[in-house]
CSV table of C-alpha atoms in Angstrom, one decimal:
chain,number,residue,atom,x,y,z
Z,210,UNK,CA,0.0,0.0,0.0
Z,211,UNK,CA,2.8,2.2,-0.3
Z,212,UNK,CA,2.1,5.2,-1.0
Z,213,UNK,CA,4.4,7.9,-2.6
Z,214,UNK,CA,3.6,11.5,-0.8
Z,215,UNK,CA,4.3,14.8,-1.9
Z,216,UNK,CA,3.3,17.6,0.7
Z,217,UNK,CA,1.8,20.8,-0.6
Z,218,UNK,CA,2.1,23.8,1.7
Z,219,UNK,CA,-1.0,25.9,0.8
Z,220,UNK,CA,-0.9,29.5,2.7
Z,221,UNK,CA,-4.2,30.7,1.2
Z,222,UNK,CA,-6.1,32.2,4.0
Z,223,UNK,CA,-8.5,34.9,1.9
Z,224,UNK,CA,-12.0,33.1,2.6
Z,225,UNK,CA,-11.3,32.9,6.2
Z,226,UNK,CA,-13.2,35.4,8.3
Z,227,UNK,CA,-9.8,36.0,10.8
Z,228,UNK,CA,-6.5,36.2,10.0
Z,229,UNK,CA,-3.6,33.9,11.0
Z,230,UNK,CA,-4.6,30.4,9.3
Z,231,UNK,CA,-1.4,31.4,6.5
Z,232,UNK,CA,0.7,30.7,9.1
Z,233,UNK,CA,-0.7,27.1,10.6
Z,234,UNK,CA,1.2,25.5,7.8
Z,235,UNK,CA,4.6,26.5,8.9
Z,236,UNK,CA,3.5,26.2,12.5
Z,237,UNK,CA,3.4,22.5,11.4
Z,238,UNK,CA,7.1,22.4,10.2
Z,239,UNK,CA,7.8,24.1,13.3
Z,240,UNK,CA,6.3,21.4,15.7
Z,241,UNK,CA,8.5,18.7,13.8
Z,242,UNK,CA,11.2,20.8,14.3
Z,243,UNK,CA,10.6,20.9,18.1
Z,244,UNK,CA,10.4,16.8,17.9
Z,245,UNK,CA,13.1,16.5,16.7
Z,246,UNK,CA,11.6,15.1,13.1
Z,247,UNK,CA,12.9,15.1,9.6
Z,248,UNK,CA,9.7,14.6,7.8
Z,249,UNK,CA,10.0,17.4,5.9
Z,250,UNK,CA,13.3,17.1,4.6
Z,251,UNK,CA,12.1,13.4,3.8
Z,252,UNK,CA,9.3,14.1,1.4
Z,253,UNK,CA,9.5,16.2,-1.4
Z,254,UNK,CA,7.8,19.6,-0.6
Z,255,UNK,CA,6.1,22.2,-2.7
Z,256,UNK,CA,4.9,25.9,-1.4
Z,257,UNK,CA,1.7,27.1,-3.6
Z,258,UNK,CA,1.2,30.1,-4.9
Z,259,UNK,CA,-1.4,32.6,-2.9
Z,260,UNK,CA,-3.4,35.9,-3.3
Z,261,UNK,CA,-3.6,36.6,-0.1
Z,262,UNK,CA,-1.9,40.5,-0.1
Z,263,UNK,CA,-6.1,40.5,-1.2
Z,264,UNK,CA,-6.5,40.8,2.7
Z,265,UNK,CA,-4.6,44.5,2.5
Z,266,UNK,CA,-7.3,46.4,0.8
Z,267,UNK,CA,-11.1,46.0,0.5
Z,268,UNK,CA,-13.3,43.2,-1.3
Z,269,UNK,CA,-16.2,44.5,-3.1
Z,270,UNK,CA,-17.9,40.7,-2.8
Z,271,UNK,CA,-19.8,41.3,0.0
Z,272,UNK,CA,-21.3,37.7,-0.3
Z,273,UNK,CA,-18.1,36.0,-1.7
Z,274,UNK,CA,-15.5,37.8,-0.1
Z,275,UNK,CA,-12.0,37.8,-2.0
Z,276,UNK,CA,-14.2,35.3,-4.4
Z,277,UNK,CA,-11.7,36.8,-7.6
Z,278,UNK,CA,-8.3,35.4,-5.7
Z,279,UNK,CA,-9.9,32.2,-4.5
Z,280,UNK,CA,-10.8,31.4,-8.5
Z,281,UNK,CA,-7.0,32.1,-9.3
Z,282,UNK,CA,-6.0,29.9,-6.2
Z,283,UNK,CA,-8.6,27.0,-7.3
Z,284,UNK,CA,-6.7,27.2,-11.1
Z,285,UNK,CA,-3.7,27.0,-9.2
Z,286,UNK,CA,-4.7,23.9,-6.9
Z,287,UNK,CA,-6.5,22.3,-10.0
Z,288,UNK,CA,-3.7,22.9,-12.3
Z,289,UNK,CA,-1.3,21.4,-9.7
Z,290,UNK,CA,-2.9,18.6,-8.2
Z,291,UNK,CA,-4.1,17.1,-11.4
Z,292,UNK,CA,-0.2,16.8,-12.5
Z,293,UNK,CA,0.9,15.3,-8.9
Z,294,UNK,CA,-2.1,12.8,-9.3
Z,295,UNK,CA,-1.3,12.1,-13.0
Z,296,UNK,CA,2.5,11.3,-11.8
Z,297,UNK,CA,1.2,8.4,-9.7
Z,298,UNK,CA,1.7,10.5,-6.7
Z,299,UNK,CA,-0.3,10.5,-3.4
Z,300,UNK,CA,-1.2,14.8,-2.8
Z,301,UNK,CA,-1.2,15.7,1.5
Z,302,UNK,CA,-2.0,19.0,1.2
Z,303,UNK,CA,-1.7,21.4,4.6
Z,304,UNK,CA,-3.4,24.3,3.8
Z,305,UNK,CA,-4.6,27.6,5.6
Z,306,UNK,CA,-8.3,28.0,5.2
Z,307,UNK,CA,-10.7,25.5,4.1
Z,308,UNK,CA,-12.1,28.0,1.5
Z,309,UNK,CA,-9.7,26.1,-1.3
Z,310,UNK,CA,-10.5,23.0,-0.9
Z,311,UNK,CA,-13.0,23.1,-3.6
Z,312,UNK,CA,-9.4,23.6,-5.9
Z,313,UNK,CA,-8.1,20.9,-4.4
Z,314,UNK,CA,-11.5,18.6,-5.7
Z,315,UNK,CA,-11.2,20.6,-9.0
Z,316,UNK,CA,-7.7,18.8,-9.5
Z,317,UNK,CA,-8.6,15.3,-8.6
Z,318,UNK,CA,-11.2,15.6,-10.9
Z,319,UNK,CA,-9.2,16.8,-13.5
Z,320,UNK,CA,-6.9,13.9,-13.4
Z,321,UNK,CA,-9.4,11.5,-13.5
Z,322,UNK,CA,-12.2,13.1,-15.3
Z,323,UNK,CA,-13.8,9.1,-15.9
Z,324,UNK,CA,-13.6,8.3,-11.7
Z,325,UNK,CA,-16.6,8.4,-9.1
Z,326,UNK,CA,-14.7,10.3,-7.0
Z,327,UNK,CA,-15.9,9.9,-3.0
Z,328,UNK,CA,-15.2,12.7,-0.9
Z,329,UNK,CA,-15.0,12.1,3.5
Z,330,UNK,CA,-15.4,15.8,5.2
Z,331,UNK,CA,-14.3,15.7,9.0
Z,332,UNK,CA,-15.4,19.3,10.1
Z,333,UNK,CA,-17.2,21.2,12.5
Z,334,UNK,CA,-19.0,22.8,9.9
Z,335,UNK,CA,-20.5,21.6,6.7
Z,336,UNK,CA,-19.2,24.2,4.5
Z,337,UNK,CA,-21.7,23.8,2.1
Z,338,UNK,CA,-23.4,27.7,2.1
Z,339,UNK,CA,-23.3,29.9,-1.6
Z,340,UNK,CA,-23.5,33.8,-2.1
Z,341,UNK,CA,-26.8,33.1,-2.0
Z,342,UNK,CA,-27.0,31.8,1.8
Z,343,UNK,CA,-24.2,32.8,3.7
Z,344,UNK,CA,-24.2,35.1,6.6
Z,345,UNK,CA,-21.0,36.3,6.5
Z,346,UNK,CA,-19.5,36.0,3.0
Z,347,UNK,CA,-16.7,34.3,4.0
Z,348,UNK,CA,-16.0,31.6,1.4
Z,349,UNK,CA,-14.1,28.8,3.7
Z,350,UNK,CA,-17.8,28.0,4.1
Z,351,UNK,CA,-18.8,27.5,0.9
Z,352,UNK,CA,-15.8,25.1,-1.2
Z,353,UNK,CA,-18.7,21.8,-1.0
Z,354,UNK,CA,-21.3,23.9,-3.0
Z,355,UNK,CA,-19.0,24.6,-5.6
Z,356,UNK,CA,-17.9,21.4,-5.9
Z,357,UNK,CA,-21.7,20.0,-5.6
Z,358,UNK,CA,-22.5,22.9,-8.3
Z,359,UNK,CA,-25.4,24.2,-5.4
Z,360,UNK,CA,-26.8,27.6,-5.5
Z,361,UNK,CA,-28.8,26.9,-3.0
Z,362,UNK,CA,-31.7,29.0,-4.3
Z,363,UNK,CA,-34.6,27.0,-2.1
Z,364,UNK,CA,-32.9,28.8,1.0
Z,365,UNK,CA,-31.9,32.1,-0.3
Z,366,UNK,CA,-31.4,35.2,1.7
Z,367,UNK,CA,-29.6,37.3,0.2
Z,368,UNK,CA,-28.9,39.4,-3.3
Z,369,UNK,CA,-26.3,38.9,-5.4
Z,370,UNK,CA,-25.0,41.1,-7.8
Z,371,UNK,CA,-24.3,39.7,-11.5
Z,372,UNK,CA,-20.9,40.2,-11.2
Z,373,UNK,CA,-20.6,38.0,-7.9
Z,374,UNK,CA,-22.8,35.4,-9.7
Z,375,UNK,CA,-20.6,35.8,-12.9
Z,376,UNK,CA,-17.6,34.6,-10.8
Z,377,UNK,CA,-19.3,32.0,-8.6
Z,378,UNK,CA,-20.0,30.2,-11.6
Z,379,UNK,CA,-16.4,30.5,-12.8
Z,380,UNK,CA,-15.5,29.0,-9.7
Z,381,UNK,CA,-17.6,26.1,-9.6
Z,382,UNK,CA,-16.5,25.2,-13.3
Z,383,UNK,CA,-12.9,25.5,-12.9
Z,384,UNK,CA,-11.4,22.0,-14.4
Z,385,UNK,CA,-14.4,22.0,-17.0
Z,386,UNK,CA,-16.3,19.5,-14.9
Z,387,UNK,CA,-19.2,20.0,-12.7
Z,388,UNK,CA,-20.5,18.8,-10.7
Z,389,UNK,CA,-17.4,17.2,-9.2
Z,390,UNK,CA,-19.2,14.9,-7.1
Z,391,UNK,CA,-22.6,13.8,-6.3
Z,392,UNK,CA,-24.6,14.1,-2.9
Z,393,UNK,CA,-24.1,10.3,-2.3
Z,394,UNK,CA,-21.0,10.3,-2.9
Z,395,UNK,CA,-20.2,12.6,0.3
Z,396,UNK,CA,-20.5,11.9,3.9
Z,397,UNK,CA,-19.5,14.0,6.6
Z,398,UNK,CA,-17.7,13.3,9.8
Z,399,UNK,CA,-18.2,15.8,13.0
Z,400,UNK,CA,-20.4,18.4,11.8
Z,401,UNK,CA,-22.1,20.1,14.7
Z,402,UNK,CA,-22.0,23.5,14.0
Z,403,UNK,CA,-24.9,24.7,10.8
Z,404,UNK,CA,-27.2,27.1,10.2
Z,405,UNK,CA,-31.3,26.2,8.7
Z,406,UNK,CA,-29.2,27.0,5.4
Z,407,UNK,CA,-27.3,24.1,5.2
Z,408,UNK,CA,-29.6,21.8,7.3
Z,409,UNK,CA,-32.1,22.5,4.6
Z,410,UNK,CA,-29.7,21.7,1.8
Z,411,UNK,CA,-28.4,18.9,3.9
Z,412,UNK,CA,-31.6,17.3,4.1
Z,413,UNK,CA,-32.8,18.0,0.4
Z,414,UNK,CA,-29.9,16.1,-0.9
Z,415,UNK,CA,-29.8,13.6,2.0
Z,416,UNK,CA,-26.2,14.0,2.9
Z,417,UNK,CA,-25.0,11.7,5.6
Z,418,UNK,CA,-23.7,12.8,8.8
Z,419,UNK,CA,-21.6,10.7,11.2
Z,420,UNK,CA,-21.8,12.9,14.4
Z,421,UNK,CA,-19.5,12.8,17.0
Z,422,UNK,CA,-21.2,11.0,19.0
Z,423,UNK,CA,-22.4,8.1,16.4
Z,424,UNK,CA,-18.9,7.7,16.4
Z,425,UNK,CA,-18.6,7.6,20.1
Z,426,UNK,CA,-21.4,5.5,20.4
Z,427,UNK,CA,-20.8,2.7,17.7
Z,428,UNK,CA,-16.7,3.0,17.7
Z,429,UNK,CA,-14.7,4.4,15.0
Z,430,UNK,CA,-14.5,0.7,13.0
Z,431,UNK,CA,-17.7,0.5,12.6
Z,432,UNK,CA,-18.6,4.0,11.2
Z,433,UNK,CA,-15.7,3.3,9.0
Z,434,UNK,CA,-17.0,0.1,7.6
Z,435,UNK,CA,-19.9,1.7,6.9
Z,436,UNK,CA,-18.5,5.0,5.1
Z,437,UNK,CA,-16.6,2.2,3.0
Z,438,UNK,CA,-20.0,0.6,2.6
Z,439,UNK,CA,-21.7,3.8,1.7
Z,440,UNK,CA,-18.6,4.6,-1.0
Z,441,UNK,CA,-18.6,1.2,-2.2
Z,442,UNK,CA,-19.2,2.4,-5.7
Z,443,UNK,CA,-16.6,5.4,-5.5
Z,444,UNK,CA,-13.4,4.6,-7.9
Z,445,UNK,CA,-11.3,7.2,-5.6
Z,446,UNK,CA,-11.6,8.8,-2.5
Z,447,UNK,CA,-10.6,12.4,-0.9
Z,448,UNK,CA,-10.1,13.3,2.8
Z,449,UNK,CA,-10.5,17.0,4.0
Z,450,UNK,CA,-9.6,17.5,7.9
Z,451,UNK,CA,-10.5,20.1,9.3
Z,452,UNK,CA,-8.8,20.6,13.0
Z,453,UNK,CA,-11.9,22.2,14.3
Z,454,UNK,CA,-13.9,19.0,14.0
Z,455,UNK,CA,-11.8,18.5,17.2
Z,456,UNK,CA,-12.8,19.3,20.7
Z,457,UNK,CA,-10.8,22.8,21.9
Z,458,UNK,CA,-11.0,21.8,25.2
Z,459,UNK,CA,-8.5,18.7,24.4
Z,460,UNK,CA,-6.5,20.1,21.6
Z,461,UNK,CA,-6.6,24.2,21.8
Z,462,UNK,CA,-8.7,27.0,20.4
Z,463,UNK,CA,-5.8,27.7,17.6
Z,464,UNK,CA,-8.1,27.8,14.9
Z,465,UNK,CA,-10.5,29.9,13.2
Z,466,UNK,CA,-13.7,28.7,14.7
Z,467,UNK,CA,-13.5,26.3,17.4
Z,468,UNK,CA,-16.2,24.4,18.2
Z,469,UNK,CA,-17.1,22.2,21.6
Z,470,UNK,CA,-17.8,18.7,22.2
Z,471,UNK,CA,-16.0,17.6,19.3
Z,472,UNK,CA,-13.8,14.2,18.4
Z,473,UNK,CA,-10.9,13.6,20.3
Z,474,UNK,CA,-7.5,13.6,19.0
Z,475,UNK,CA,-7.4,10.0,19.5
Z,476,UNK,CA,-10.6,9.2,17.7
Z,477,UNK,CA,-9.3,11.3,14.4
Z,478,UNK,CA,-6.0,9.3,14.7
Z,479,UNK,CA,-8.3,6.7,14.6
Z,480,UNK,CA,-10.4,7.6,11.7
Z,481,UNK,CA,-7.9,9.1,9.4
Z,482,UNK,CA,-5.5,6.3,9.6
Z,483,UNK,CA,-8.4,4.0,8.4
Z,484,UNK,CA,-9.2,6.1,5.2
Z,485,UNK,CA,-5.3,6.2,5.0
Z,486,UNK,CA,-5.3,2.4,4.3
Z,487,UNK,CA,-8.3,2.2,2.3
Z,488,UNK,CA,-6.1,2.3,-1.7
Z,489,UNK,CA,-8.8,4.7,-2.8
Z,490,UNK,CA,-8.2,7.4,-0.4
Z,491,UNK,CA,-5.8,8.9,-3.1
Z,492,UNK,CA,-5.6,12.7,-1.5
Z,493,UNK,CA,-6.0,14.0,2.1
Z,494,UNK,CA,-6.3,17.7,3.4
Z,495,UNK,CA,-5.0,19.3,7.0
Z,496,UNK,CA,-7.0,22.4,7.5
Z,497,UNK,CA,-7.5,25.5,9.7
Z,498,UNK,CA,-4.5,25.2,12.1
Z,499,UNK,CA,-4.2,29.0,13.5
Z,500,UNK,CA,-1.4,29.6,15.6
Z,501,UNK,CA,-2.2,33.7,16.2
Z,502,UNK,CA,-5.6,32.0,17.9
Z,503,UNK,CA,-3.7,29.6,19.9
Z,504,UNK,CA,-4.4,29.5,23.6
Z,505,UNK,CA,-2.2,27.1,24.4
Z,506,UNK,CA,1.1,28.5,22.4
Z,507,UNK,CA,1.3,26.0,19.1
Z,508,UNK,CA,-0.5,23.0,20.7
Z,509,UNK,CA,-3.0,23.0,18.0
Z,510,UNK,CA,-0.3,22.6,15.1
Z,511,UNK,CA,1.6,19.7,17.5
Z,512,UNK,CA,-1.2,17.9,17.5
Z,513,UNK,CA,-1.9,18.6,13.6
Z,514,UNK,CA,1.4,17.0,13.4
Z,515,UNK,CA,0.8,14.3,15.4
Z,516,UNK,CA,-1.7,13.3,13.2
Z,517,UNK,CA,0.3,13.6,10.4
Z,518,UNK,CA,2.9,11.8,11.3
Z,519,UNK,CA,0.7,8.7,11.8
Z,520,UNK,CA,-0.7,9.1,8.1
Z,521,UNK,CA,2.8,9.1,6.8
Z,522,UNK,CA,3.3,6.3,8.7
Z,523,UNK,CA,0.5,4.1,7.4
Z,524,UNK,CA,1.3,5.0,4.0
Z,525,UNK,CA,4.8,3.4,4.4
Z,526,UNK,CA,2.7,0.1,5.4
């Protein structure tokens, strides 16, 4: 099952609603550092490109906000992640905000336009708001609609202007395919934290939810067999981890928007090691590590790391 990693630092933080998550990447490399690890010397390592000097001077998307650099950062993240995938290569991405992840899905899908791709979200939040919904306009909670090509209409609350619309729609085509996956093909993992937005959409399109406590209740192997039951029909399979999904009270509060009563550090250990050795999973995604929030100096990104280093570890299996 080995599989051959390439790390992508990703230090886009423009749809995040505070600042700081450009620097939970490096707070990472700074934690293996401290152990005394070489892992980044180990495995070939690649910065992205970011638009984040966006964050100096106004955005005139009040629904989408920064929603012109996050298209430019999804070509990037397509355009880069399609090649890695094309080289036979396995893509651990550690990004800032989640806003990008919808690149990251652009690019898988890119490489293998003909694949049911399968995608596991372990968040707090079901990031699956559009223009049309969100109550704040930041776009870290929107990457599943694009990816789902959702407008959410049914729940709409707000007006968008043509030109936000005009670019929304760029974003959820970037890599010429869309939609990118399919409601059925998407369970999440964690989600606690929604607004009658998203349940609504949630519900519509009968997305499954393993809560934290199904997990806690039934044990992580059995929830996993039966997201590999549910994904049966998937040809490949993403990850995104989001370190909120978490509980603050046993990791820290250095991240954007910490939410209580969330999985323990353990129990992700747990859960992402699994999808690790499933040879579908053929991408996984660290998000959200904030350092400037941290209350607890850089716990947050030593756990991150933690976690990390087991993945690596059951790659080389």
């Amino acid at each position: 099952m080995n599989k051959e990693i390439v790390f992508y630092i990703n230090k886009s933080e423009i749809t995040a609603g505070s600042r700081g998550a450009s620097l939970g990447p490096e707070a990472m490399v700074t934690a293996a550092r401290k152990r005394g690890s070489t892992i980044f010397s180990n495995i070939e390592t690649k910065e992205l490109d970011h638009c984040n000097s966006l964050l100096d001077r106004p955005t005139e998307y009040q629904f989408a906000k920064r929603i012109d650099g996050l298209l430019k950062v999804y070509q990037l993240l397509n355009d880069d992640i399609s090649k890695v995938l094309s080289q036979n290569k396995f893509p651990l991405i550690l990004a800032a905000d989640h806003g990008s992840a919808g690149g990251t899905i652009a690019g898988i899908r890119s490489a293998h336009p003909n694949k049911r791709l399968g995608v596991v979200w372990i968040d707090a939040h079901a990031d699956i708001h559009t223009p049309f919904t969100t109550p704040t306009g930041n776009l870290h909670g929107m990457p599943l609609a694009t990816a789902l090509n959702q407008d959410n209409l049914e729940s709409q609350v707000n007006e968008v202007n043509e030109e936000t619309i005009k670019l929304w729609n760029e974003l959820k085509s970037v890599g010429d395919i869309k939609p990118k996956i399919y409601p059925h093909d998407l369970v999440y993992i964690g989600v606690r934290d929604t607004e009658e937005q998203e349940d609504a959409i949630m519900s519509r399109l009968n997305i499954k939810n393993f809560t934290v406590e199904k997990v806690r209740q039934e044990g992580v192997t059995s929830v996993m067999s039966q997201i590999n039951e549910k994904l049966a029909d998937c040809d490949i399979i993403y990850v995104s981890f989001d370190v909120d999904s978490m509980d603050p009270d046993l990791t820290s509060y250095g991240t954007g928007t910490p939410v209580k009563n969330g999985l323990t550090p353990q129990e992700a250990q747990q859960i992402l090691v699994h999808l690790m050795e499933n040879p579908k999973t053929i991408c996984l995604e660290i998000v959200e590590v904030n350092p400037c929030l941290d209350n607890k100096l850089n716990k947050m990104a030593e756990v991150a790391f933690e976690l990390l280093e087991a993945i690596v570890t059951t790659s080389h299996k």
